[in-house]
PDB file of C-alpha atoms and ligand atoms in Angstrom:
ATOM      1  CA  ALA A   1       0.271  -0.150  -0.458  1.00  0.00           C
ATOM      2  CA  GLU A   2       1.052   3.839  -0.502  1.00  0.00           C
ATOM      3  CA  PRO A   3       2.031   5.630   2.655  1.00  0.00           C
ATOM      4  CA  ALA A   4      -0.394   8.412   3.757  1.00  0.00           C
ATOM      5  CA  ALA A   5       0.961  11.138   2.392  1.00  0.00           C
ATOM      6  CA  LEU A   6       2.350  13.814   5.244  1.00  0.00           C
ATOM      7  CA  PRO A   7       1.593  16.357   6.531  1.00  0.00           C
ATOM      8  CA  ARG A   8       1.960  20.222   4.441  1.00  0.00           C
ATOM      9  CA  ASP A   9       2.709  21.530   7.350  1.00  0.00           C
ATOM     10  CA  LEU A  10       6.167  22.612   7.477  1.00  0.00           C
ATOM     11  CA  GLU A  11       5.487  24.734   3.963  1.00  0.00           C
ATOM     12  CA  GLY A  12       7.478  27.817   4.467  1.00  0.00           C
ATOM     13  CA  VAL A  13       9.467  26.527   6.921  1.00  0.00           C
ATOM     14  CA  ARG A  14      13.038  27.056   6.239  1.00  0.00           C
ATOM     15  CA  VAL A  15      14.969  24.584   8.077  1.00  0.00           C
ATOM     16  CA  VAL A  16      19.065  23.173   8.064  1.00  0.00           C
ATOM     17  CA  VAL A  17      20.612  19.955   9.331  1.00  0.00           C
ATOM     18  CA  SER A  18      24.255  18.159   9.218  1.00  0.00           C
ATOM     19  CA  ALA A  19      24.380  15.195   9.603  1.00  0.00           C
ATOM     20  CA  GLY A  20      27.001  12.503   8.995  1.00  0.00           C
ATOM     21  CA  GLY A  21      30.634  12.045  10.388  1.00  0.00           C
ATOM     22  CA  THR A  22      33.605  14.780   9.816  1.00  0.00           C
ATOM     23  CA  ARG A  23      36.953  13.507   9.037  1.00  0.00           C
ATOM     24  CA  GLU A  24      39.667  15.058  10.462  1.00  0.00           C
ATOM     25  CA  PRO A  25      42.437  14.578   8.174  1.00  0.00           C
ATOM     26  CA  LEU A  26      46.215  13.169   9.848  1.00  0.00           C
ATOM     27  CA  ASP A  27      48.354  12.957   6.778  1.00  0.00           C
ATOM     28  CA  PRO A  28      47.776  12.312   3.517  1.00  0.00           C
ATOM     29  CA  VAL A  29      45.699   9.025   3.608  1.00  0.00           C
ATOM     30  CA  ARG A  30      44.498   8.771   7.324  1.00  0.00           C
ATOM     31  CA  PHE A  31      41.799  10.454   9.777  1.00  0.00           C
ATOM     32  CA  LEU A  32      40.095  10.697  12.017  1.00  0.00           C
ATOM     33  CA  GLY A  33      36.541   9.156  11.922  1.00  0.00           C
ATOM     34  CA  ASN A  34      33.618   8.254  13.053  1.00  0.00           C
ATOM     35  CA  ARG A  35      30.905   5.719  12.616  1.00  0.00           C
ATOM     36  CA  SER A  36      28.064   7.120  11.724  1.00  0.00           C
ATOM     37  CA  SER A  37      26.106   6.818   8.116  1.00  0.00           C
ATOM     38  CA  GLY A  38      24.540   9.818   8.055  1.00  0.00           C
ATOM     39  CA  LYS A  39      21.092   7.807   7.445  1.00  0.00           C
ATOM     40  CA  GLN A  40      19.423  10.022  10.180  1.00  0.00           C
ATOM     41  CA  GLY A  41      20.068  13.191   8.914  1.00  0.00           C
ATOM     42  CA  TYR A  42      19.418  12.270   5.596  1.00  0.00           C
ATOM     43  CA  ALA A  43      15.678  11.188   7.305  1.00  0.00           C
ATOM     44  CA  LEU A  44      15.224  14.349   8.478  1.00  0.00           C
ATOM     45  CA  ALA A  45      15.878  16.175   6.110  1.00  0.00           C
ATOM     46  CA  ARG A  46      13.782  14.084   4.345  1.00  0.00           C
ATOM     47  CA  VAL A  47      10.985  13.635   5.903  1.00  0.00           C
ATOM     48  CA  ALA A  48      11.108  17.818   6.706  1.00  0.00           C
ATOM     49  CA  ALA A  49      11.249  17.974   2.505  1.00  0.00           C
ATOM     50  CA  GLN A  50       8.051  16.028   2.898  1.00  0.00           C
ATOM     51  CA  ARG A  51       6.457  18.190   4.850  1.00  0.00           C
ATOM     52  CA  GLY A  52       6.844  21.019   2.726  1.00  0.00           C
ATOM     53  CA  ALA A  53       9.642  22.189   4.416  1.00  0.00           C
ATOM     54  CA  GLU A  54      12.467  24.641   2.262  1.00  0.00           C
ATOM     55  CA  VAL A  55      15.609  21.910   3.856  1.00  0.00           C
ATOM     56  CA  ARG A  56      19.264  22.311   3.198  1.00  0.00           C
ATOM     57  CA  LEU A  57      21.293  19.522   4.286  1.00  0.00           C
ATOM     58  CA  VAL A  58      24.931  19.826   4.997  1.00  0.00           C
ATOM     59  CA  THR A  59      26.887  15.984   5.755  1.00  0.00           C
ATOM     60  CA  ALA A  60      29.968  14.658   6.339  1.00  0.00           C
ATOM     61  CA  HIS A  61      30.877  11.366   4.308  1.00  0.00           C
ATOM     62  CA  SER A  62      27.381  10.434   3.264  1.00  0.00           C
ATOM     63  CA  ALA A  63      27.829  10.040  -0.548  1.00  0.00           C
ATOM     64  CA  GLU A  64      26.807   6.855  -0.804  1.00  0.00           C
ATOM     65  CA  LEU A  65      23.509   7.786   0.412  1.00  0.00           C
ATOM     66  CA  PRO A  66      20.715   8.840  -1.834  1.00  0.00           C
ATOM     67  CA  GLU A  67      19.785  12.698  -1.781  1.00  0.00           C
ATOM     68  CA  PRO A  68      16.792  12.974  -0.653  1.00  0.00           C
ATOM     69  CA  ALA A  69      14.739  14.738  -3.662  1.00  0.00           C
ATOM     70  CA  GLY A  70      14.539  19.279  -2.888  1.00  0.00           C
ATOM     71  CA  VAL A  71      17.262  19.235  -0.474  1.00  0.00           C
ATOM     72  CA  ASP A  72      19.225  21.187  -1.169  1.00  0.00           C
ATOM     73  CA  VAL A  73      22.856  19.290  -0.235  1.00  0.00           C
ATOM     74  CA  LEU A  74      26.083  20.568   0.539  1.00  0.00           C
ATOM     75  CA  HIS A  75      28.802  18.513   1.341  1.00  0.00           C
ATOM     76  CA  VAL A  76      31.996  18.996   3.570  1.00  0.00           C
ATOM     77  CA  SER A  77      34.227  16.660   5.561  1.00  0.00           C
ATOM     78  CA  THR A  78      36.237  18.127   8.892  1.00  0.00           C
ATOM     79  CA  ALA A  79      34.262  19.756  12.133  1.00  0.00           C
ATOM     80  CA  LEU A  80      35.806  22.990  11.258  1.00  0.00           C
ATOM     81  CA  GLU A  81      34.075  23.654   7.297  1.00  0.00           C
ATOM     82  CA  LEU A  82      30.705  21.884   8.883  1.00  0.00           C
ATOM     83  CA  GLU A  83      31.063  24.710  11.646  1.00  0.00           C
ATOM     84  CA  GLN A  84      30.675  27.236   8.241  1.00  0.00           C
ATOM     85  CA  ALA A  85      29.392  25.991   5.836  1.00  0.00           C
ATOM     86  CA  VAL A  86      26.038  25.733   9.241  1.00  0.00           C
ATOM     87  CA  ARG A  87      26.455  28.687  10.629  1.00  0.00           C
ATOM     88  CA  ALA A  88      26.022  30.210   6.757  1.00  0.00           C
ATOM     89  CA  ALA A  89      22.790  28.216   6.239  1.00  0.00           C
ATOM     90  CA  ALA A  90      21.629  28.988   9.621  1.00  0.00           C
ATOM     91  CA  SER A  91      21.844  32.043   9.505  1.00  0.00           C
ATOM     92  CA  ASP A  92      18.538  32.811   7.950  1.00  0.00           C
ATOM     93  CA  ALA A  93      16.869  28.931   9.308  1.00  0.00           C
ATOM     94  CA  ASP A  94      14.449  28.701  11.620  1.00  0.00           C
ATOM     95  CA  VAL A  95      14.839  25.793  12.236  1.00  0.00           C
ATOM     96  CA  VAL A  96      19.032  24.397  12.847  1.00  0.00           C
ATOM     97  CA  VAL A  97      18.724  20.610  13.478  1.00  0.00           C
ATOM     98  CA  MET A  98      22.044  18.943  14.498  1.00  0.00           C
ATOM     99  CA  ALA A  99      22.510  15.620  13.692  1.00  0.00           C
ATOM    100  CA  ALA A 100      25.836  15.412  12.572  1.00  0.00           C
ATOM    101  CA  ALA A 101      28.368  13.308  14.769  1.00  0.00           C
ATOM    102  CA  VAL A 102      31.169  16.251  14.857  1.00  0.00           C
ATOM    103  CA  ALA A 103      34.546  14.684  16.069  1.00  0.00           C
ATOM    104  CA  ASP A 104      35.134  16.837  19.336  1.00  0.00           C
ATOM    105  CA  PHE A 105      38.829  16.452  18.254  1.00  0.00           C
ATOM    106  CA  ARG A 106      41.372  16.780  15.422  1.00  0.00           C
ATOM    107  CA  PRO A 107      45.140  16.161  15.217  1.00  0.00           C
ATOM    108  CA  ALA A 108      47.040  19.383  15.661  1.00  0.00           C
ATOM    109  CA  GLU A 109      49.693  18.961  12.844  1.00  0.00           C
ATOM    110  CA  LEU A 110      48.751  18.222   9.381  1.00  0.00           C
ATOM    111  CA  ALA A 111      51.429  16.607   8.700  1.00  0.00           C
ATOM    112  CA  THR A 112      52.082  17.207   4.337  1.00  0.00           C
ATOM    113  CA  HIS A 113      53.525  12.665   4.171  1.00  0.00           C
ATOM    114  CA  LYS A 114      52.775   9.750   4.469  1.00  0.00           C
ATOM    115  CA  ILE A 115      53.536   9.580   8.733  1.00  0.00           C
ATOM    116  CA  LYS A 116      56.583   6.933   8.750  1.00  0.00           C
ATOM    117  CA  LYS A 117      56.482   4.051  10.390  1.00  0.00           C
ATOM    118  CA  THR A 118      60.838   3.834  12.298  1.00  0.00           C
ATOM    119  CA  ASP A 119      63.781   0.895  11.883  1.00  0.00           C
ATOM    120  CA  ASP A 120      63.283   2.161  15.931  1.00  0.00           C
ATOM    121  CA  GLY A 121      59.515  -0.350  16.443  1.00  0.00           C
ATOM    122  CA  GLY A 122      58.970   3.421  18.043  1.00  0.00           C
ATOM    123  CA  ALA A 123      55.340   4.443  17.401  1.00  0.00           C
ATOM    124  CA  PRO A 124      54.575   8.359  17.344  1.00  0.00           C
ATOM    125  CA  THR A 125      51.929  10.092  19.348  1.00  0.00           C
ATOM    126  CA  VAL A 126      49.109  11.919  17.582  1.00  0.00           C
ATOM    127  CA  GLU A 127      48.762  15.076  19.807  1.00  0.00           C
ATOM    128  CA  LEU A 128      44.469  16.387  19.391  1.00  0.00           C
ATOM    129  CA  VAL A 129      43.386  19.661  19.671  1.00  0.00           C
ATOM    130  CA  ARG A 130      39.973  20.446  20.237  1.00  0.00           C
ATOM    131  CA  ASN A 131      37.208  21.564  17.556  1.00  0.00           C
ATOM    132  CA  PRO A 132      34.250  23.657  18.197  1.00  0.00           C
ATOM    133  CA  ASP A 133      31.478  23.444  20.121  1.00  0.00           C
ATOM    134  CA  ILE A 134      29.412  23.871  16.692  1.00  0.00           C
ATOM    135  CA  LEU A 135      25.929  23.714  18.172  1.00  0.00           C
ATOM    136  CA  ALA A 136      26.921  25.547  21.096  1.00  0.00           C
ATOM    137  CA  GLY A 137      27.727  28.421  18.736  1.00  0.00           C
ATOM    138  CA  LEU A 138      24.466  27.793  17.027  1.00  0.00           C
ATOM    139  CA  VAL A 139      23.509  29.033  21.053  1.00  0.00           C
ATOM    140  CA  GLU A 140      24.881  31.853  21.855  1.00  0.00           C
ATOM    141  CA  ASP A 141      24.554  33.519  18.115  1.00  0.00           C
ATOM    142  CA  ARG A 142      21.465  32.366  18.070  1.00  0.00           C
ATOM    143  CA  LYS A 143      18.880  35.364  16.100  1.00  0.00           C
ATOM    144  CA  ASP A 144      15.216  35.756  17.369  1.00  0.00           C
ATOM    145  CA  GLY A 145      12.120  32.581  17.146  1.00  0.00           C
ATOM    146  CA  GLN A 146      15.191  30.285  15.916  1.00  0.00           C
ATOM    147  CA  VAL A 147      14.691  26.597  17.465  1.00  0.00           C
ATOM    148  CA  ILE A 148      17.934  24.573  18.127  1.00  0.00           C
ATOM    149  CA  VAL A 149      17.736  21.148  18.191  1.00  0.00           C
ATOM    150  CA  GLY A 150      21.067  18.408  19.407  1.00  0.00           C
ATOM    151  CA  PHE A 151      21.505  14.709  19.373  1.00  0.00           C
ATOM    152  CA  ALA A 152      23.629  12.771  21.884  1.00  0.00           C
ATOM    153  CA  ALA A 153      24.256   9.510  21.978  1.00  0.00           C
ATOM    154  CA  GLU A 154      24.564   8.482  25.082  1.00  0.00           C
ATOM    155  CA  THR A 155      25.120   4.986  27.483  1.00  0.00           C
ATOM    156  CA  GLY A 156      25.234   4.856  30.998  1.00  0.00           C
ATOM    157  CA  ASP A 157      28.437   4.222  33.343  1.00  0.00           C
ATOM    158  CA  GLU A 158      29.019   5.076  37.586  1.00  0.00           C
ATOM    159  CA  GLY A 159      28.228   8.882  36.796  1.00  0.00           C
ATOM    160  CA  GLY A 160      24.368   8.495  36.151  1.00  0.00           C
ATOM    161  CA  ASP A 161      22.035   6.575  33.438  1.00  0.00           C
ATOM    162  CA  VAL A 162      21.421   7.355  30.554  1.00  0.00           C
ATOM    163  CA  LEU A 163      18.351   9.846  30.975  1.00  0.00           C
ATOM    164  CA  HIS A 164      21.365  11.645  34.115  1.00  0.00           C
ATOM    165  CA  HIS A 165      23.646  11.764  30.874  1.00  0.00           C
ATOM    166  CA  ALA A 166      21.201  13.396  28.240  1.00  0.00           C
ATOM    167  CA  ARG A 167      20.016  15.987  30.873  1.00  0.00           C
ATOM    168  CA  ALA A 168      22.997  17.869  32.000  1.00  0.00           C
ATOM    169  CA  LYS A 169      24.065  17.825  28.594  1.00  0.00           C
ATOM    170  CA  LEU A 170      21.020  19.724  27.048  1.00  0.00           C
ATOM    171  CA  LYS A 171      21.287  21.960  30.221  1.00  0.00           C
ATOM    172  CA  ARG A 172      25.654  22.666  28.832  1.00  0.00           C
ATOM    173  CA  LYS A 173      24.163  23.151  25.729  1.00  0.00           C
ATOM    174  CA  GLY A 174      21.612  24.881  25.788  1.00  0.00           C
ATOM    175  CA  CYS A 175      19.234  24.065  22.669  1.00  0.00           C
ATOM    176  CA  ASP A 176      15.591  23.457  22.674  1.00  0.00           C
ATOM    177  CA  LEU A 177      15.474  20.100  22.479  1.00  0.00           C
ATOM    178  CA  LEU A 178      17.645  17.507  22.945  1.00  0.00           C
ATOM    179  CA  VAL A 179      17.342  14.155  21.324  1.00  0.00           C
ATOM    180  CA  VAL A 180      18.439  10.825  22.717  1.00  0.00           C
ATOM    181  CA  ASN A 181      19.481   7.728  21.582  1.00  0.00           C
ATOM    182  CA  ALA A 182      20.773   4.785  23.653  1.00  0.00           C
ATOM    183  CA  VAL A 183      23.127   3.290  22.476  1.00  0.00           C
ATOM    184  CA  GLY A 184      23.015  -0.457  23.076  1.00  0.00           C
ATOM    185  CA  GLU A 185      21.758  -3.790  20.965  1.00  0.00           C
ATOM    186  CA  GLY A 186      20.017  -2.577  17.874  1.00  0.00           C
ATOM    187  CA  THR A 187      20.206   1.381  18.181  1.00  0.00           C
ATOM    188  CA  ALA A 188      22.263   4.670  17.254  1.00  0.00           C
ATOM    189  CA  PHE A 189      24.791   3.508  14.769  1.00  0.00           C
ATOM    190  CA  GLU A 190      25.582   1.398  11.729  1.00  0.00           C
ATOM    191  CA  VAL A 191      21.524   0.736  11.770  1.00  0.00           C
ATOM    192  CA  GLU A 192      17.348   1.115  10.998  1.00  0.00           C
ATOM    193  CA  ASP A 193      16.058   1.571  13.442  1.00  0.00           C
ATOM    194  CA  ASN A 194      15.923   4.241  16.459  1.00  0.00           C
ATOM    195  CA  ALA A 195      15.118   4.628  20.116  1.00  0.00           C
ATOM    196  CA  GLY A 196      15.210   7.394  23.033  1.00  0.00           C
ATOM    197  CA  TRP A 197      14.000  10.490  24.653  1.00  0.00           C
ATOM    198  CA  LEU A 198      13.010  13.579  23.147  1.00  0.00           C
ATOM    199  CA  LEU A 199      14.467  16.201  25.667  1.00  0.00           C
ATOM    200  CA  ALA A 200      12.380  19.492  26.069  1.00  0.00           C
ATOM    201  CA  ALA A 201      14.431  22.268  27.503  1.00  0.00           C
ATOM    202  CA  ASP A 202      11.217  23.428  28.781  1.00  0.00           C
ATOM    203  CA  GLY A 203      11.986  19.888  31.239  1.00  0.00           C
ATOM    204  CA  THR A 204       9.514  18.525  29.032  1.00  0.00           C
ATOM    205  CA  GLU A 205      10.341  14.776  27.933  1.00  0.00           C
ATOM    206  CA  ARG A 206       8.783  11.812  26.028  1.00  0.00           C
ATOM    207  CA  PRO A 207       9.791   8.776  25.013  1.00  0.00           C
ATOM    208  CA  ILE A 208      10.805   7.972  21.624  1.00  0.00           C
ATOM    209  CA  PRO A 209       9.733   4.389  21.133  1.00  0.00           C
ATOM    210  CA  LEU A 210      11.463   2.242  18.999  1.00  0.00           C
ATOM    211  CA  GLY A 211      11.404   2.828  15.411  1.00  0.00           C
ATOM    212  CA  SER A 212      12.405   3.413  11.865  1.00  0.00           C
ATOM    213  CA  LYS A 213      14.981   6.809  11.502  1.00  0.00           C
ATOM    214  CA  SER A 214      11.781   8.129   9.932  1.00  0.00           C
ATOM    215  CA  GLN A 215       9.332   8.222  12.675  1.00  0.00           C
ATOM    216  CA  LEU A 216      11.986   9.688  14.967  1.00  0.00           C
ATOM    217  CA  ALA A 217      12.536  12.592  11.816  1.00  0.00           C
ATOM    218  CA  ALA A 218       8.540  13.254  11.975  1.00  0.00           C
ATOM    219  CA  GLU A 219       9.111  13.146  16.208  1.00  0.00           C
ATOM    220  CA  VAL A 220      11.272  15.893  16.093  1.00  0.00           C
ATOM    221  CA  TRP A 221       9.627  17.801  13.362  1.00  0.00           C
ATOM    222  CA  ASN A 222       6.319  17.900  15.206  1.00  0.00           C
ATOM    223  CA  ALA A 223       7.798  18.900  17.960  1.00  0.00           C
ATOM    224  CA  ALA A 224       9.822  21.364  16.325  1.00  0.00           C
ATOM    225  CA  LEU A 225       6.884  22.787  14.926  1.00  0.00           C
ATOM    226  CA  ALA A 226       5.371  23.050  18.223  1.00  0.00           C
ATOM    227  CA  LEU A 227       8.068  25.419  19.632  1.00  0.00           C
ATOM    228  CA  LEU A 228       8.127  27.690  15.759  1.00  0.00           C
ATOM    229  CA  LYS A 229       4.685  27.734  17.122  1.00  0.00           C
ATOM    230  CA  ALA A 230       4.136  29.456  20.441  1.00  0.00           C
TER     231      ALA A 230
HETATM  232  N1  CTP B 301      28.327  18.616  18.251  1.00  0.00           N
HETATM  233  C1  CTP B 301      28.644  21.007  17.836  1.00  0.00           C
HETATM  234  N2  CTP B 301      30.066  20.350  17.602  1.00  0.00           N
HETATM  235  C2  CTP B 301      30.819  18.776  18.625  1.00  0.00           C
HETATM  236  C3  CTP B 301      30.609  18.396  19.419  1.00  0.00           C
HETATM  237  C4  CTP B 301      28.551  17.945  19.208  1.00  0.00           C
HETATM  238  O1  CTP B 301      27.646  20.900  17.328  1.00  0.00           O
HETATM  239  N3  CTP B 301      32.518  19.660  18.285  1.00  0.00           N
HETATM  240  C5  CTP B 301      26.944  18.610  18.389  1.00  0.00           C
HETATM  241  C6  CTP B 301      26.589  17.272  18.137  1.00  0.00           C
HETATM  242  O2  CTP B 301      26.538  17.429  16.188  1.00  0.00           O
HETATM  243  C7  CTP B 301      24.776  16.655  18.830  1.00  0.00           C
HETATM  244  C8  CTP B 301      25.937  17.607  19.849  1.00  0.00           C
HETATM  245  O3  CTP B 301      26.783  18.314  19.980  1.00  0.00           O
HETATM  246  O4  CTP B 301      24.099  17.298  18.346  1.00  0.00           O
HETATM  247  C9  CTP B 301      26.219  16.457  21.660  1.00  0.00           C
HETATM  248  O5  CTP B 301      27.254  15.691  20.280  1.00  0.00           O
HETATM  249  P1  CTP B 301      27.636  14.655  21.647  1.00  0.00           P
HETATM  250  O6  CTP B 301      28.868  14.226  21.282  1.00  0.00           O
HETATM  251  O7  CTP B 301      26.495  14.366  22.280  1.00  0.00           O
HETATM  252  O8  CTP B 301      27.915  16.563  23.144  1.00  0.00           O
HETATM  253  P2  CTP B 301      29.853  16.894  23.216  1.00  0.00           P
HETATM  254  O9  CTP B 301      29.151  17.995  23.942  1.00  0.00           O
HETATM  255  O10 CTP B 301      30.969  16.201  22.208  1.00  0.00           O
HETATM  256  O11 CTP B 301      29.681  15.805  24.642  1.00  0.00           O
HETATM  257  P3  CTP B 301      30.897  14.204  24.511  1.00  0.00           P
HETATM  258  O12 CTP B 301      32.347  14.592  25.548  1.00  0.00           O
HETATM  259  O13 CTP B 301      29.669  13.006  25.362  1.00  0.00           O
HETATM  260  O14 CTP B 301      31.168  13.652  23.271  1.00  0.00           O
HETATM  261 CA1   CA B 302      31.141  14.743  21.610  1.00  0.00          CA
END
């Protein structure tokens, strides 16, 4: 059966979605990367476009994914490139969703030649520096009424459970909504399905039932639209 047509409730809304995972070069042939597939960000972009939004997708290392119809797609590689592209696009956006996995660190120096082994059996030490926190920067420069959405993949640890860490991250980041993926069997990375919570800055917490990345995307847009209207 044909899926039911989606409501055109994002008509006239300008959104920016970041997706994929950044790569931080170490030398001409190597990088520090992560396991993000880009699928969640692409689902967010596709669903927003289907609901009538004007969508810009800034994505890192997701070239194998089909580009969603009606979406303006920009491919980037590093966290610094992603930052520049997202910041530029966000300047006139109503909603910004940071679904990209941004490397927290990058090699302090980019070797101009391939790093070679030495005869003494030793190994190099790679110095890292912090990348900018793009989401925090967006929040700092937020324009009136703009809705900013972050993502977090969390595990519980001795410091607290998933929700404890997620609540702290929402406060720390200052965004309006935080989508929390509980990392575990069959969720978050390299799989089709997601599960977690949608936390709002006003303290509202909604569980997101196990479902497809499109279903999660729909939940995110519903919540963002409610905030835009508020
Ligand atoms: N993010 C970002 N810029 C960074 C790191 C993360 O914009 N340099 C965004 C991600 O796109 C995501 C949110 O911040 O929307 C949370 O990412 P996460 O890695 O969970 O947060 P961190 O503050 O980096 O915390 P942690 O130390 O747990 O990695
Ligand atoms: Ca991080």
